[in-house]
PDB file of C-alpha atoms and ligand atoms in Angstrom:
ATOM      1  CA  MET A   1       0.000   0.000   0.000  1.00 83.00           C
ATOM      2  CA  THR A   2       2.693   2.483  -0.964  1.00 95.00           C
ATOM      3  CA  PHE A   3       3.019   4.988  -3.753  1.00 98.00           C
ATOM      4  CA  LEU A   4       6.389   6.265  -4.949  1.00 98.00           C
ATOM      5  CA  LEU A   5       6.326   9.939  -5.861  1.00 98.00           C
ATOM      6  CA  ALA A   6       9.344  11.815  -7.253  1.00 98.00           C
ATOM      7  CA  HIS A   7       9.369  15.578  -6.719  1.00 98.00           C
ATOM      8  CA  LEU A   8      11.621  17.941  -8.641  1.00 98.00           C
ATOM      9  CA  SER A   9      11.466  21.669  -9.238  1.00 98.00           C
ATOM     10  CA  ASP A  10      13.076  24.800 -10.665  1.00 97.00           C
ATOM     11  CA  PRO A  11      15.097  23.355 -13.563  1.00 97.00           C
ATOM     12  CA  HIS A  12      15.389  26.882 -15.101  1.00 96.00           C
ATOM     13  CA  ILE A  13      16.062  25.381 -18.501  1.00 96.00           C
ATOM     14  CA  GLY A  14      18.517  27.249 -20.714  1.00 93.00           C
ATOM     15  CA  PRO A  15      20.300  28.616 -22.562  1.00 91.00           C
ATOM     16  CA  LEU A  16      18.247  31.731 -23.075  1.00 87.00           C
ATOM     17  CA  PRO A  17      17.160  32.062 -26.735  1.00 85.00           C
ATOM     18  CA  LYS A  18      18.169  35.240 -28.607  1.00 84.00           C
ATOM     19  CA  ILE A  19      15.659  37.925 -27.683  1.00 80.00           C
ATOM     20  CA  PRO A  20      14.761  40.967 -29.817  1.00 79.00           C
ATOM     21  CA  MET A  21      15.175  44.229 -27.902  1.00 77.00           C
ATOM     22  CA  ALA A  22      11.420  44.979 -28.116  1.00 75.00           C
ATOM     23  CA  HIS A  23      10.773  41.896 -25.949  1.00 75.00           C
ATOM     24  CA  LEU A  24      13.210  43.135 -23.327  1.00 75.00           C
ATOM     25  CA  LEU A  25      11.522  46.441 -22.560  1.00 69.00           C
ATOM     26  CA  ASN A  26       9.900  45.097 -19.402  1.00 75.00           C
ATOM     27  CA  LYS A  27      10.842  42.939 -16.430  1.00 76.00           C
ATOM     28  CA  ARG A  28      12.633  40.607 -18.846  1.00 81.00           C
ATOM     29  CA  LEU A  29      15.526  43.058 -19.149  1.00 83.00           C
ATOM     30  CA  THR A  30      16.590  42.509 -15.527  1.00 81.00           C
ATOM     31  CA  GLY A  31      15.799  38.791 -15.837  1.00 80.00           C
ATOM     32  CA  ALA A  32      17.968  38.420 -18.952  1.00 80.00           C
ATOM     33  CA  MET A  33      20.829  40.323 -17.295  1.00 81.00           C
ATOM     34  CA  ASN A  34      20.458  38.061 -14.282  1.00 80.00           C
ATOM     35  CA  TRP A  35      20.606  34.980 -16.495  1.00 76.00           C
ATOM     36  CA  HIS A  36      23.822  36.049 -18.225  1.00 76.00           C
ATOM     37  CA  SER A  37      25.516  37.181 -15.002  1.00 76.00           C
ATOM     38  CA  SER A  38      24.667  34.206 -12.792  1.00 76.00           C
ATOM     39  CA  ARG A  39      21.925  31.729 -13.740  1.00 78.00           C
ATOM     40  CA  ALA A  40      23.718  30.538 -16.875  1.00 76.00           C
ATOM     41  CA  ASN A  41      26.523  29.298 -14.621  1.00 80.00           C
ATOM     42  CA  ILE A  42      24.260  27.862 -11.930  1.00 88.00           C
ATOM     43  CA  HIS A  43      21.786  25.821 -13.952  1.00 91.00           C
ATOM     44  CA  ASN A  44      23.382  23.016 -15.903  1.00 92.00           C
ATOM     45  CA  MET A  45      21.332  20.914 -18.307  1.00 94.00           C
ATOM     46  CA  ASP A  46      23.686  17.915 -18.118  1.00 94.00           C
ATOM     47  CA  VAL A  47      22.983  17.802 -14.387  1.00 94.00           C
ATOM     48  CA  LEU A  48      19.239  17.946 -15.068  1.00 96.00           C
ATOM     49  CA  GLU A  49      19.625  15.019 -17.467  1.00 96.00           C
ATOM     50  CA  ARG A  50      21.395  12.990 -14.763  1.00 96.00           C
ATOM     51  CA  ILE A  51      18.715  13.820 -12.201  1.00 97.00           C
ATOM     52  CA  ILE A  52      15.988  12.687 -14.615  1.00 98.00           C
ATOM     53  CA  ALA A  53      17.866   9.447 -15.350  1.00 97.00           C
ATOM     54  CA  ASP A  54      18.166   8.737 -11.614  1.00 98.00           C
ATOM     55  CA  ILE A  55      14.448   9.407 -11.109  1.00 98.00           C
ATOM     56  CA  HIS A  56      13.604   6.821 -13.749  1.00 98.00           C
ATOM     57  CA  ALA A  57      16.056   4.307 -12.324  1.00 98.00           C
ATOM     58  CA  HIS A  58      13.789   4.267  -9.248  1.00 98.00           C
ATOM     59  CA  LYS A  59      10.615   3.690 -11.275  1.00 98.00           C
ATOM     60  CA  PRO A  60       8.324   6.142  -9.462  1.00 98.00           C
ATOM     61  CA  ASP A  61       4.567   5.805  -9.751  1.00 98.00           C
ATOM     62  CA  HIS A  62       4.332   9.501 -10.521  1.00 98.00           C
ATOM     63  CA  ILE A  63       6.502  12.612 -10.929  1.00 98.00           C
ATOM     64  CA  ALA A  64       5.646  16.137  -9.710  1.00 98.00           C
ATOM     65  CA  LEU A  65       7.428  19.168 -11.198  1.00 98.00           C
ATOM     66  CA  THR A  66       6.628  22.330  -9.252  1.00 98.00           C
ATOM     67  CA  GLY A  67       7.510  25.170 -11.587  1.00 98.00           C
ATOM     68  CA  ASP A  68      10.216  27.526 -12.866  1.00 97.00           C
ATOM     69  CA  LEU A  69      10.726  25.435 -15.964  1.00 98.00           C
ATOM     70  CA  VAL A  70      12.161  28.507 -17.718  1.00 97.00           C
ATOM     71  CA  ASN A  71      13.802  31.826 -16.827  1.00 95.00           C
ATOM     72  CA  ILE A  72      12.080  34.933 -18.176  1.00 93.00           C
ATOM     73  CA  GLY A  73       8.789  33.571 -19.511  1.00 93.00           C
ATOM     74  CA  TYR A  74       9.785  34.306 -23.131  1.00 93.00           C
ATOM     75  CA  PRO A  75       7.576  32.088 -25.377  1.00 94.00           C
ATOM     76  CA  PRO A  76      10.422  30.348 -27.279  1.00 95.00           C
ATOM     77  CA  GLU A  77      11.828  29.163 -23.945  1.00 96.00           C
ATOM     78  CA  PHE A  78       8.890  26.787 -23.414  1.00 97.00           C
ATOM     79  CA  PRO A  79       9.242  24.507 -26.485  1.00 97.00           C
ATOM     80  CA  GLN A  80      12.958  24.277 -25.671  1.00 97.00           C
ATOM     81  CA  ALA A  81      12.071  23.262 -22.099  1.00 98.00           C
ATOM     82  CA  ALA A  82       9.550  20.721 -23.420  1.00 98.00           C
ATOM     83  CA  ARG A  83      12.285  19.117 -25.550  1.00 97.00           C
ATOM     84  CA  LEU A  84      14.661  18.811 -22.599  1.00 97.00           C
ATOM     85  CA  LEU A  85      11.921  17.466 -20.359  1.00 98.00           C
ATOM     86  CA  THR A  86      10.744  14.813 -22.834  1.00 97.00           C
ATOM     87  CA  PRO A  87      12.737  12.081 -21.014  1.00 97.00           C
ATOM     88  CA  LEU A  88      10.835  12.884 -17.821  1.00 97.00           C
ATOM     89  CA  GLY A  89       7.781  11.043 -19.109  1.00 98.00           C
ATOM     90  CA  ASP A  90       4.344  11.595 -20.561  1.00 97.00           C
ATOM     91  CA  ALA A  91       1.448  13.566 -19.159  1.00 96.00           C
ATOM     92  CA  GLU A  92      -0.103  10.486 -17.557  1.00 96.00           C
ATOM     93  CA  GLN A  93       2.981  10.061 -15.371  1.00 98.00           C
ATOM     94  CA  VAL A  94       4.069  13.679 -14.873  1.00 98.00           C
ATOM     95  CA  SER A  95       2.160  16.588 -13.294  1.00 98.00           C
ATOM     96  CA  ILE A  96       3.412  20.140 -13.751  1.00 97.00           C
ATOM     97  CA  ILE A  97       2.483  23.518 -12.264  1.00 96.00           C
ATOM     98  CA  PRO A  98       3.850  26.976 -13.152  1.00 96.00           C
ATOM     99  CA  GLY A  99       6.364  28.975 -11.120  1.00 97.00           C
ATOM    100  CA  ASN A 100       6.936  32.722 -11.012  1.00 96.00           C
ATOM    101  CA  HIS A 101       9.517  32.525 -13.824  1.00 95.00           C
ATOM    102  CA  ASP A 102       6.929  30.788 -16.025  1.00 95.00           C
ATOM    103  CA  ALA A 103       4.536  33.665 -15.342  1.00 93.00           C
ATOM    104  CA  TYR A 104       7.172  36.385 -15.748  1.00 89.00           C
ATOM    105  CA  VAL A 105       5.119  38.789 -17.877  1.00 88.00           C
ATOM    106  CA  GLY A 106       1.526  38.808 -19.127  1.00 85.00           C
ATOM    107  CA  GLU A 107       2.010  36.529 -22.161  1.00 87.00           C
ATOM    108  CA  SER A 108       4.130  33.913 -20.382  1.00 91.00           C
ATOM    109  CA  LEU A 109       1.525  31.538 -18.926  1.00 91.00           C
ATOM    110  CA  SER A 110      -0.349  31.177 -22.215  1.00 89.00           C
ATOM    111  CA  ALA A 111       2.946  30.269 -23.890  1.00 92.00           C
ATOM    112  CA  MET A 112       3.627  27.729 -21.146  1.00 94.00           C
ATOM    113  CA  ALA A 113       0.179  26.227 -21.623  1.00 90.00           C
ATOM    114  CA  ARG A 114       0.784  25.794 -25.365  1.00 90.00           C
ATOM    115  CA  ALA A 115       3.851  23.657 -24.640  1.00 94.00           C
ATOM    116  CA  PHE A 116       2.740  21.875 -21.450  1.00 94.00           C
ATOM    117  CA  ARG A 117      -1.071  21.798 -21.466  1.00 90.00           C
ATOM    118  CA  PRO A 118      -1.429  17.981 -21.156  1.00 91.00           C
ATOM    119  CA  PHE A 119       0.757  18.029 -18.027  1.00 95.00           C
ATOM    120  CA  MET A 120      -1.454  20.658 -16.361  1.00 93.00           C
ATOM    121  CA  LEU A 121      -4.792  19.116 -17.244  1.00 89.00           C
ATOM    122  CA  GLY A 122      -7.085  17.751 -14.553  1.00 91.00           C
ATOM    123  CA  ASP A 123      -8.857  14.420 -15.014  1.00 89.00           C
ATOM    124  CA  ASP A 124     -12.020  16.392 -15.823  1.00 79.00           C
ATOM    125  CA  GLY A 125     -10.232  18.153 -18.678  1.00 75.00           C
ATOM    126  CA  ALA A 126      -9.965  21.404 -16.719  1.00 65.00           C
ATOM    127  CA  GLY A 127      -6.681  23.279 -16.566  1.00 57.00           C
ATOM    128  CA  GLY A 128      -3.999  24.470 -18.931  1.00 50.00           C
ATOM    129  CA  ALA A 129      -6.217  26.274 -21.442  1.00 47.00           C
ATOM    130  CA  PRO A 130      -3.929  27.542 -24.193  1.00 45.00           C
ATOM    131  CA  GLU A 131      -5.509  30.959 -24.651  1.00 47.00           C
ATOM    132  CA  GLY A 132      -7.509  33.511 -22.767  1.00 44.00           C
ATOM    133  CA  PRO A 133      -7.517  34.036 -19.048  1.00 44.00           C
ATOM    134  CA  PHE A 134      -5.182  31.419 -17.649  1.00 51.00           C
ATOM    135  CA  PRO A 135      -7.064  28.479 -16.739  1.00 56.00           C
ATOM    136  CA  PRO A 136      -9.010  26.919 -13.990  1.00 74.00           C
ATOM    137  CA  PHE A 137      -6.261  25.989 -11.605  1.00 90.00           C
ATOM    138  CA  PRO A 138      -6.185  24.119  -9.328  1.00 93.00           C
ATOM    139  CA  TYR A 139      -6.525  20.888 -11.256  1.00 93.00           C
ATOM    140  CA  LEU A 140      -7.212  17.456  -9.798  1.00 95.00           C
ATOM    141  CA  ARG A 141      -5.643  14.218 -10.999  1.00 96.00           C
ATOM    142  CA  LEU A 142      -6.301  10.854  -9.366  1.00 97.00           C
ATOM    143  CA  ARG A 143      -3.576   8.219  -9.485  1.00 97.00           C
ATOM    144  CA  GLY A 144      -4.500   5.154  -7.422  1.00 95.00           C
ATOM    145  CA  LYS A 145      -5.229   6.346  -3.898  1.00 97.00           C
ATOM    146  CA  VAL A 146      -3.409   9.632  -4.456  1.00 98.00           C
ATOM    147  CA  ALA A 147      -5.157  12.892  -5.301  1.00 98.00           C
ATOM    148  CA  LEU A 148      -2.689  15.251  -6.988  1.00 98.00           C
ATOM    149  CA  ILE A 149      -3.896  18.820  -6.746  1.00 97.00           C
ATOM    150  CA  GLY A 150      -1.973  21.388  -8.786  1.00 96.00           C
ATOM    151  CA  ALA A 151      -2.303  25.080  -7.920  1.00 96.00           C
ATOM    152  CA  ASN A 152      -0.817  28.087  -9.705  1.00 95.00           C
ATOM    153  CA  SER A 153       0.879  30.773  -7.597  1.00 95.00           C
ATOM    154  CA  GLY A 154       2.777  32.353 -10.505  1.00 92.00           C
ATOM    155  CA  VAL A 155       1.779  35.936 -11.302  1.00 89.00           C
ATOM    156  CA  PRO A 156       3.693  38.680 -13.129  1.00 88.00           C
ATOM    157  CA  THR A 157       5.459  40.941 -10.620  1.00 88.00           C
ATOM    158  CA  PRO A 158       7.590  44.125 -10.838  1.00 84.00           C
ATOM    159  CA  PRO A 159      11.368  43.814 -11.361  1.00 84.00           C
ATOM    160  CA  PHE A 160      13.253  42.419  -8.352  1.00 84.00           C
ATOM    161  CA  PHE A 161      10.101  40.874  -6.873  1.00 88.00           C
ATOM    162  CA  ALA A 162       9.365  37.147  -6.940  1.00 91.00           C
ATOM    163  CA  ASN A 163       6.227  36.927  -4.841  1.00 93.00           C
ATOM    164  CA  GLY A 164       3.201  34.854  -5.782  1.00 95.00           C
ATOM    165  CA  ARG A 165      -0.519  34.627  -5.179  1.00 95.00           C
ATOM    166  CA  LEU A 166      -3.296  32.059  -5.278  1.00 95.00           C
ATOM    167  CA  GLY A 167      -6.209  34.486  -5.192  1.00 94.00           C
ATOM    168  CA  GLU A 168      -9.710  34.003  -3.920  1.00 93.00           C
ATOM    169  CA  ALA A 169     -11.071  31.923  -6.815  1.00 90.00           C
ATOM    170  CA  GLN A 170      -8.301  29.318  -6.589  1.00 93.00           C
ATOM    171  CA  ARG A 171      -8.567  29.169  -2.811  1.00 95.00           C
ATOM    172  CA  ALA A 172     -12.318  28.519  -3.049  1.00 94.00           C
ATOM    173  CA  ARG A 173     -11.813  25.714  -5.560  1.00 92.00           C
ATOM    174  CA  LEU A 174      -8.988  24.298  -3.432  1.00 95.00           C
ATOM    175  CA  ALA A 175     -11.321  24.144  -0.424  1.00 97.00           C
ATOM    176  CA  HIS A 176     -13.848  22.207  -2.496  1.00 95.00           C
ATOM    177  CA  LEU A 177     -11.271  19.779  -3.946  1.00 96.00           C
ATOM    178  CA  LEU A 178      -9.606  19.155  -0.586  1.00 97.00           C
ATOM    179  CA  ASP A 179     -12.993  18.394   0.994  1.00 97.00           C
ATOM    180  CA  SER A 180     -14.237  16.045  -1.703  1.00 96.00           C
ATOM    181  CA  THR A 181     -10.955  14.098  -1.871  1.00 97.00           C
ATOM    182  CA  ARG A 182     -10.812  13.882   1.935  1.00 97.00           C
ATOM    183  CA  LYS A 183     -14.326  12.403   1.972  1.00 97.00           C
ATOM    184  CA  ALA A 184     -13.204   9.887  -0.647  1.00 97.00           C
ATOM    185  CA  GLY A 185     -10.368   8.772   1.663  1.00 96.00           C
ATOM    186  CA  LEU A 186      -7.637   9.786  -0.765  1.00 97.00           C
ATOM    187  CA  PHE A 187      -4.071  10.761   0.091  1.00 97.00           C
ATOM    188  CA  ARG A 188      -4.005  14.434  -0.897  1.00 98.00           C
ATOM    189  CA  VAL A 189      -0.808  15.882  -2.361  1.00 98.00           C
ATOM    190  CA  LEU A 190      -1.058  19.610  -2.993  1.00 98.00           C
ATOM    191  CA  MET A 191       1.497  21.196  -5.341  1.00 98.00           C
ATOM    192  CA  ILE A 192       2.263  24.917  -5.299  1.00 98.00           C
ATOM    193  CA  HIS A 193       5.412  26.703  -6.484  1.00 98.00           C
ATOM    194  CA  HIS A 194       5.848  29.241  -3.671  1.00 98.00           C
ATOM    195  CA  PRO A 195       6.513  28.136  -0.099  1.00 98.00           C
ATOM    196  CA  PRO A 196       2.941  28.652   1.072  1.00 98.00           C
ATOM    197  CA  LEU A 197       3.491  29.461   4.750  1.00 97.00           C
ATOM    198  CA  ARG A 198       4.163  32.943   6.131  1.00 96.00           C
ATOM    199  CA  LYS A 199       7.619  31.925   7.324  1.00 92.00           C
ATOM    200  CA  GLY A 200       8.407  30.309   3.964  1.00 89.00           C
ATOM    201  CA  ALA A 201      10.318  33.051   2.174  1.00 88.00           C
ATOM    202  CA  ARG A 202      11.868  36.460   2.742  1.00 88.00           C
ATOM    203  CA  PHE A 203      10.123  39.720   1.864  1.00 87.00           C
ATOM    204  CA  GLY A 204       9.223  40.041  -1.798  1.00 90.00           C
ATOM    205  CA  ARG A 205       9.550  36.293  -2.497  1.00 92.00           C
ATOM    206  CA  GLY A 206       6.696  34.684  -0.587  1.00 94.00           C
ATOM    207  CA  LEU A 207       3.064  33.877  -1.166  1.00 96.00           C
ATOM    208  CA  ASP A 208       0.965  37.032  -0.696  1.00 95.00           C
ATOM    209  CA  ASP A 209      -1.979  35.053   0.645  1.00 96.00           C
ATOM    210  CA  ALA A 210       0.018  32.681   2.862  1.00 97.00           C
ATOM    211  CA  LEU A 211      -2.151  33.488   5.877  1.00 97.00           C
ATOM    212  CA  HIS A 212      -5.275  32.549   3.894  1.00 98.00           C
ATOM    213  CA  PHE A 213      -3.525  29.370   2.793  1.00 98.00           C
ATOM    214  CA  GLU A 214      -2.740  28.432   6.401  1.00 98.00           C
ATOM    215  CA  HIS A 215      -6.404  28.947   7.311  1.00 98.00           C
ATOM    216  CA  LEU A 216      -7.462  26.883   4.317  1.00 98.00           C
ATOM    217  CA  ILE A 217      -5.272  23.958   5.377  1.00 98.00           C
ATOM    218  CA  ALA A 218      -6.334  24.314   9.026  1.00 98.00           C
ATOM    219  CA  GLN A 219      -9.923  23.866   7.917  1.00 98.00           C
ATOM    220  CA  HIS A 220      -9.691  21.420   4.998  1.00 98.00           C
ATOM    221  CA  GLY A 221      -6.340  19.661   5.523  1.00 98.00           C
ATOM    222  CA  ALA A 222      -3.990  17.855   3.136  1.00 98.00           C
ATOM    223  CA  GLU A 223      -1.619  14.937   3.637  1.00 98.00           C
ATOM    224  CA  LEU A 224       1.354  16.578   1.922  1.00 98.00           C
ATOM    225  CA  VAL A 225       2.197  19.976   0.424  1.00 98.00           C
ATOM    226  CA  LEU A 226       5.046  20.209  -2.121  1.00 98.00           C
ATOM    227  CA  HIS A 227       6.747  23.391  -3.294  1.00 98.00           C
ATOM    228  CA  GLY A 228       9.884  24.745  -4.976  1.00 98.00           C
ATOM    229  CA  HIS A 229      11.057  28.386  -5.357  1.00 97.00           C
ATOM    230  CA  ASN A 230      13.777  28.580  -2.669  1.00 95.00           C
ATOM    231  CA  HIS A 231      16.137  26.190  -4.507  1.00 94.00           C
ATOM    232  CA  ARG A 232      16.891  24.293  -1.329  1.00 94.00           C
ATOM    233  CA  PHE A 233      15.408  21.464   0.679  1.00 96.00           C
ATOM    234  CA  SER A 234      13.085  22.497   3.481  1.00 97.00           C
ATOM    235  CA  HIS A 235      10.702  20.752   5.825  1.00 98.00           C
ATOM    236  CA  MET A 236       8.030  22.847   7.503  1.00 97.00           C
ATOM    237  CA  GLU A 237       4.733  21.893   9.064  1.00 97.00           C
ATOM    238  CA  THR A 238       1.317  23.362   9.514  1.00 97.00           C
ATOM    239  CA  ARG A 239      -1.849  21.979  11.106  1.00 95.00           C
ATOM    240  CA  GLY A 240      -4.902  20.487   9.479  1.00 96.00           C
ATOM    241  CA  PRO A 241      -8.085  19.018  10.972  1.00 96.00           C
ATOM    242  CA  ASP A 242      -6.560  15.500  10.930  1.00 91.00           C
ATOM    243  CA  GLY A 243      -3.140  16.427  12.354  1.00 91.00           C
ATOM    244  CA  VAL A 244       0.165  17.652  11.050  1.00 94.00           C
ATOM    245  CA  VAL A 245       0.521  18.656   7.398  1.00 98.00           C
ATOM    246  CA  PRO A 246       4.118  18.459   6.128  1.00 98.00           C
ATOM    247  CA  VAL A 247       5.220  21.190   3.730  1.00 98.00           C
ATOM    248  CA  ILE A 248       8.253  20.003   1.780  1.00 98.00           C
ATOM    249  CA  GLY A 249      10.469  22.152  -0.436  1.00 98.00           C
ATOM    250  CA  VAL A 250      12.975  20.714  -2.889  1.00 98.00           C
ATOM    251  CA  ALA A 251      16.227  22.094  -4.323  1.00 96.00           C
ATOM    252  CA  SER A 252      16.605  23.044  -7.981  1.00 96.00           C
ATOM    253  CA  ALA A 253      17.013  20.017 -10.257  1.00 97.00           C
ATOM    254  CA  SER A 254      19.797  21.613 -12.299  1.00 95.00           C
ATOM    255  CA  ALA A 255      21.984  23.625  -9.884  1.00 93.00           C
ATOM    256  CA  VAL A 256      25.723  22.964  -9.892  1.00 88.00           C
ATOM    257  CA  PRO A 257      28.322  23.383  -7.132  1.00 73.00           C
ATOM    258  CA  GLY A 258      29.737  26.839  -6.621  1.00 66.00           C
ATOM    259  CA  THR A 259      26.809  28.062  -4.608  1.00 66.00           C
ATOM    260  CA  PRO A 260      27.138  26.033  -1.405  1.00 62.00           C
ATOM    261  CA  HIS A 261      23.463  25.689  -0.562  1.00 65.00           C
ATOM    262  CA  HIS A 262      22.180  25.248  -4.096  1.00 78.00           C
ATOM    263  CA  LEU A 263      23.086  21.815  -5.393  1.00 91.00           C
ATOM    264  CA  ALA A 264      20.815  19.804  -7.670  1.00 95.00           C
ATOM    265  CA  GLU A 265      18.511  17.445  -5.820  1.00 97.00           C
ATOM    266  CA  TYR A 266      15.120  15.824  -6.040  1.00 98.00           C
ATOM    267  CA  ASN A 267      12.993  14.063  -3.443  1.00 98.00           C
ATOM    268  CA  LEU A 268      11.916  10.463  -3.726  1.00 98.00           C
ATOM    269  CA  MET A 269       8.895  10.051  -1.476  1.00 98.00           C
ATOM    270  CA  SER A 270       7.294   6.802  -0.465  1.00 98.00           C
ATOM    271  CA  LEU A 271       3.722   7.409   0.688  1.00 98.00           C
ATOM    272  CA  ASP A 272       2.440   4.650   2.961  1.00 97.00           C
ATOM    273  CA  PHE A 273      -1.350   4.866   3.167  1.00 94.00           C
ATOM    274  CA  LYS A 274      -1.755   2.198   5.820  1.00 93.00           C
ATOM    275  CA  THR A 275       0.700   3.567   8.384  1.00 94.00           C
ATOM    276  CA  ARG A 276       0.150   7.188   7.295  1.00 95.00           C
ATOM    277  CA  THR A 277       3.855   7.744   7.012  1.00 97.00           C
ATOM    278  CA  ILE A 278       5.973   9.446   4.383  1.00 98.00           C
ATOM    279  CA  HIS A 279       9.543   8.350   3.812  1.00 98.00           C
ATOM    280  CA  ILE A 280      11.604  10.963   1.993  1.00 98.00           C
ATOM    281  CA  GLU A 281      14.938  10.275   0.376  1.00 98.00           C
ATOM    282  CA  ARG A 282      16.802  13.366  -0.791  1.00 98.00           C
ATOM    283  CA  ARG A 283      18.897  12.425  -3.808  1.00 98.00           C
ATOM    284  CA  GLY A 284      21.304  14.734  -5.605  1.00 96.00           C
ATOM    285  CA  ILE A 285      24.846  15.604  -6.566  1.00 93.00           C
ATOM    286  CA  THR A 286      27.620  16.619  -4.189  1.00 86.00           C
ATOM    287  CA  SER A 287      30.151  17.803  -6.767  1.00 80.00           C
ATOM    288  CA  HIS A 288      30.362  18.562 -10.504  1.00 75.00           C
ATOM    289  CA  ARG A 289      31.312  15.005 -11.330  1.00 76.00           C
ATOM    290  CA  SER A 290      29.531  13.017  -8.649  1.00 82.00           C
ATOM    291  CA  ASP A 291      26.784  10.551  -9.375  1.00 91.00           C
ATOM    292  CA  VAL A 292      23.308  11.292  -8.154  1.00 96.00           C
ATOM    293  CA  GLU A 293      23.276   9.749  -4.698  1.00 96.00           C
ATOM    294  CA  LYS A 294      21.432   9.732  -1.413  1.00 97.00           C
ATOM    295  CA  ILE A 295      21.934  13.035   0.465  1.00 95.00           C
ATOM    296  CA  ALA A 296      19.724  12.355   3.478  1.00 96.00           C
ATOM    297  CA  GLU A 297      16.470  10.698   4.469  1.00 97.00           C
ATOM    298  CA  LEU A 298      13.671  11.348   6.889  1.00 97.00           C
ATOM    299  CA  LYS A 299      10.416   9.780   7.929  1.00 98.00           C
ATOM    300  CA  ILE A 300       7.288  11.746   8.721  1.00 97.00           C
ATOM    301  CA  ASN A 301       4.416  10.318  10.684  1.00 95.00           C
ATOM    302  CA  LEU A 302       1.091  11.980   9.909  1.00 94.00           C
ATOM    303  CA  GLY A 303      -0.479  10.614  13.091  1.00 84.00           C
TER     304      GLY A 303
HETATM  305 FE1  LIG B 401      13.301  29.112  -9.259  1.00 53.88          FE
END
């Protein structure tokens, strides 16, 4: 009665395509400068390839990718990201949500949806609409006894800000989905890019409606919340009606050594429905040339 879930995030797939100046006269200008001055050296696509190969070597039942697939939300970045992520698997096996870099400016999310719609589509066909107001997140996908709920916290923000927001409509639908899946006795895994608790990120990088989110979970619960954004592993907790709700952040899946706290990792999580425990194995690299290996492990009892 276990389900093996691999969680990766923030691959920031590059290199950045050539961008006409007209497309840089907005937040992208600072984002592109940032890419060339630092991100290009931090995010390494060979490392991402090795992480994906290691994920598949463990034959997970499902894979969750929690956003920041690209860097400045420029439309040609998304097909390039889709090509590099092809080895990850098909839409039946992989669930994706956007991050703030995928929602960088107004046109970004529609471009993401054109490349990744099947991976952001709920079982009812809702989610990932290619055009128009970006779609009815959160989506719900059922895989065995697991309910995967994908929310979107990516919104365009001013330069130098990386905050996110769920908004009232998504929170209302989340409440409904969390209730119905709880009644059905499912193991609820909620995916959101931003660390969703108030203490989750420093000023200008967090979830604007984190307090609302905490209230939502206190009332409706979840068995596991997964996020990215901070490019490092983190384990926080909040309370739901049935007990503790773990909130787990994962490092970037493409980061190379040179920045001590930002090495590529992913989490391999074994969900045990019977004992209500989650075993997490952090797997990643420890140097440029190292294999992907076990970094640490922990066990969480949901009570
Ligand atoms: Fe990121």
